[in-house]
PDB file of C-alpha atoms in Angstrom:
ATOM      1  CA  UNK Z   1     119.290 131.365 110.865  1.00 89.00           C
ATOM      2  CA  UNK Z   2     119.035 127.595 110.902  1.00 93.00           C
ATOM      3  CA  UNK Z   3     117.733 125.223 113.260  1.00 95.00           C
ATOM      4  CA  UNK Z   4     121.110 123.949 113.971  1.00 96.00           C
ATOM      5  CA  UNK Z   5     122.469 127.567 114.974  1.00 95.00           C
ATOM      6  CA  UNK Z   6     119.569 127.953 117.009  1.00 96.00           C
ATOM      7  CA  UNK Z   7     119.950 124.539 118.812  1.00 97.00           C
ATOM      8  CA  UNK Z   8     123.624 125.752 119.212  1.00 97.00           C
ATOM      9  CA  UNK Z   9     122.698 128.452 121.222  1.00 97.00           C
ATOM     10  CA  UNK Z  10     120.265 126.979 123.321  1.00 98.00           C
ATOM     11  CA  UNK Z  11     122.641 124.483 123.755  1.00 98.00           C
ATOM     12  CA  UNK Z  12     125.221 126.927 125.197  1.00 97.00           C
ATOM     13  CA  UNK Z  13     122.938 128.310 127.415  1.00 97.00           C
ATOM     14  CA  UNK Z  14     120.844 125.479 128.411  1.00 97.00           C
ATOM     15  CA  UNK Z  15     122.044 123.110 131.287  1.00 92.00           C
ATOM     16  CA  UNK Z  16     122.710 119.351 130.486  1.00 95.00           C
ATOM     17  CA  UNK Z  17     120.184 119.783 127.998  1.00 98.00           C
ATOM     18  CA  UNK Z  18     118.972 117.965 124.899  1.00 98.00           C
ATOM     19  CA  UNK Z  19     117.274 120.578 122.262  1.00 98.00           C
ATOM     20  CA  UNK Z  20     115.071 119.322 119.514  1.00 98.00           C
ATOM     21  CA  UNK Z  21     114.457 122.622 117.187  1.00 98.00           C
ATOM     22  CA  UNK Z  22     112.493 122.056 113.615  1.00 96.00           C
ATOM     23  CA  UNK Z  23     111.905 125.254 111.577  1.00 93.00           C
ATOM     24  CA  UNK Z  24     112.065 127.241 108.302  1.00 85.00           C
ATOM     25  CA  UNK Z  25     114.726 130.054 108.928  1.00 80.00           C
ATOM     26  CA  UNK Z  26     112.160 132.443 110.685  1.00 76.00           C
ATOM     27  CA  UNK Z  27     109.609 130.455 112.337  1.00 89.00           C
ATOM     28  CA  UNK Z  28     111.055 127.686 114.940  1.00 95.00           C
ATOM     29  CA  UNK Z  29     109.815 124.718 117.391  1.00 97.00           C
ATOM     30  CA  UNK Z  30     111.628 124.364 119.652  1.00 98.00           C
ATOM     31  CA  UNK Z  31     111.637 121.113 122.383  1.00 98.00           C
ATOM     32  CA  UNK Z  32     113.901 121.454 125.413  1.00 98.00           C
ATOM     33  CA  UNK Z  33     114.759 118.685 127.682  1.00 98.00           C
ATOM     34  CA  UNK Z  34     116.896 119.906 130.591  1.00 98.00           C
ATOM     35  CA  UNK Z  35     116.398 119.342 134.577  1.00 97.00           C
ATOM     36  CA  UNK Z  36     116.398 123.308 134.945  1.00 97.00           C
ATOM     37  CA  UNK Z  37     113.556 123.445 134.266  1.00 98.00           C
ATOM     38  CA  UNK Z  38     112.621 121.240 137.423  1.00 98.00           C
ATOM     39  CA  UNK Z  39     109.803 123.044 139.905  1.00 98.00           C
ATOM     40  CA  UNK Z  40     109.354 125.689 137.578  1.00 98.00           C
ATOM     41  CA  UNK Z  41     105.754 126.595 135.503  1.00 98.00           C
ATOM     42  CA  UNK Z  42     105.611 127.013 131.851  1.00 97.00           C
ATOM     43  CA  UNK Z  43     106.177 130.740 131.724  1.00 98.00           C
ATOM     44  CA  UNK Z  44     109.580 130.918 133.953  1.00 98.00           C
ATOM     45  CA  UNK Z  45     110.634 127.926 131.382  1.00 98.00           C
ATOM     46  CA  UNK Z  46     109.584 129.882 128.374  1.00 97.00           C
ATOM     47  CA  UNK Z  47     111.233 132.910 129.969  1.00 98.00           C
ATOM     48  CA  UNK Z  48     114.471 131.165 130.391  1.00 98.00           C
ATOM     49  CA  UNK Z  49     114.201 130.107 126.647  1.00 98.00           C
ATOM     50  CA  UNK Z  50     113.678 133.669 125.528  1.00 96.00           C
ATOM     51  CA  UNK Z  51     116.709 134.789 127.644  1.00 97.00           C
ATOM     52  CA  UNK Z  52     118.971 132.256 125.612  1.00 97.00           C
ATOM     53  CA  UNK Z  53     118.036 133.762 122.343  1.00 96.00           C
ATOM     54  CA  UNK Z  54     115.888 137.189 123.138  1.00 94.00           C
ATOM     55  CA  UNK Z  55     118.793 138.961 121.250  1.00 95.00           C
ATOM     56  CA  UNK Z  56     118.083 137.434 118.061  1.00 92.00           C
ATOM     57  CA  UNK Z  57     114.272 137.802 118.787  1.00 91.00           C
ATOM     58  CA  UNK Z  58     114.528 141.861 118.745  1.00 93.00           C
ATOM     59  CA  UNK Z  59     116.733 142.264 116.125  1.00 93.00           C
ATOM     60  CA  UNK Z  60     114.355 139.968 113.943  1.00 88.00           C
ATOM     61  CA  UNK Z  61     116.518 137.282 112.999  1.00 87.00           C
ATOM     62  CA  UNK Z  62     114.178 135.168 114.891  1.00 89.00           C
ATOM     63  CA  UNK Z  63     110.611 136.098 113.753  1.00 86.00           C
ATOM     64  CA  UNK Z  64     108.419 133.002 115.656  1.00 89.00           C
ATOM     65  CA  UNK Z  65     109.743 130.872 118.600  1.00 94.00           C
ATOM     66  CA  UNK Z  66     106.858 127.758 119.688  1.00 96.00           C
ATOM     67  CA  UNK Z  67     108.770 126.319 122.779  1.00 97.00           C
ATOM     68  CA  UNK Z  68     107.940 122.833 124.539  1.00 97.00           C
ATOM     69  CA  UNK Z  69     109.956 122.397 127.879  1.00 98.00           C
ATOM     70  CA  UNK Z  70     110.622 118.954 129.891  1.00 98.00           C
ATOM     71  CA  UNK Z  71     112.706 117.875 132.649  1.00 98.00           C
ATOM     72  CA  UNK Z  72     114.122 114.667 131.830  1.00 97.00           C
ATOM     73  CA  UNK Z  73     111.607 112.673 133.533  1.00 96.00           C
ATOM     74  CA  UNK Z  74     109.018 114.560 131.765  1.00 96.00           C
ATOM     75  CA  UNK Z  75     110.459 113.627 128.654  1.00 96.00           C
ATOM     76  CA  UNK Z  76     110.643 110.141 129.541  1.00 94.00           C
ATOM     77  CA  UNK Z  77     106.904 110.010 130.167  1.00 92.00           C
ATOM     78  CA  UNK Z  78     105.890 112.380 126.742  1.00 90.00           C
ATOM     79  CA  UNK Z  79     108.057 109.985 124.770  1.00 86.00           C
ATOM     80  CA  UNK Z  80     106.506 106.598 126.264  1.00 86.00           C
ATOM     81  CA  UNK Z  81     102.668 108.273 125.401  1.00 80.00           C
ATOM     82  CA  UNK Z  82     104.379 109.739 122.110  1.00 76.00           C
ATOM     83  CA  UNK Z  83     103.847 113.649 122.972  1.00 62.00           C
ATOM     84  CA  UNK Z  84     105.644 116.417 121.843  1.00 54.00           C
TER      85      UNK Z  84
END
């Protein structure tokens, strides 16, 4: 699997979002940017991640996901301090 395919389907499944995925085939970052992810803790974002692409997880196309989550105001502020 690529990054692209894998941005693809977070993309699909993801609302109004903007996905940033870097990897090797097997092991992916990804970066989601996406306003449903508003009020919601790190797990229920990672969760919602791992719902998008949990089918490719168990039958080990996907071997290692690292996910970073942001509303779009939380991106805003991580790119003016230069995280993520």
């Amino acid at each position: 699997m690529t990054p692209e395919e894998v941005q693809s389907i977070l993309l699909e499944g993801l609302e109004n979002a903007e996905v940033i995925v870097e990897g090797d085939g097997n092991h992916f970052q990804v970066t989601a940017i996406s306003n449903q992810f508003e009020g919601l803790r790190a797990v229920p974002r990672q969760q919602i991640i791992y719902g998008i692409v949990g089918e490719h997880i168990t039958s080990g196309v996907l071997h290692a996901l690292g996910i970073k989550t942001y509303t779009e105001a939380e991106w805003q502020k991580a790119k003016k301090f230069q995280i993520g």
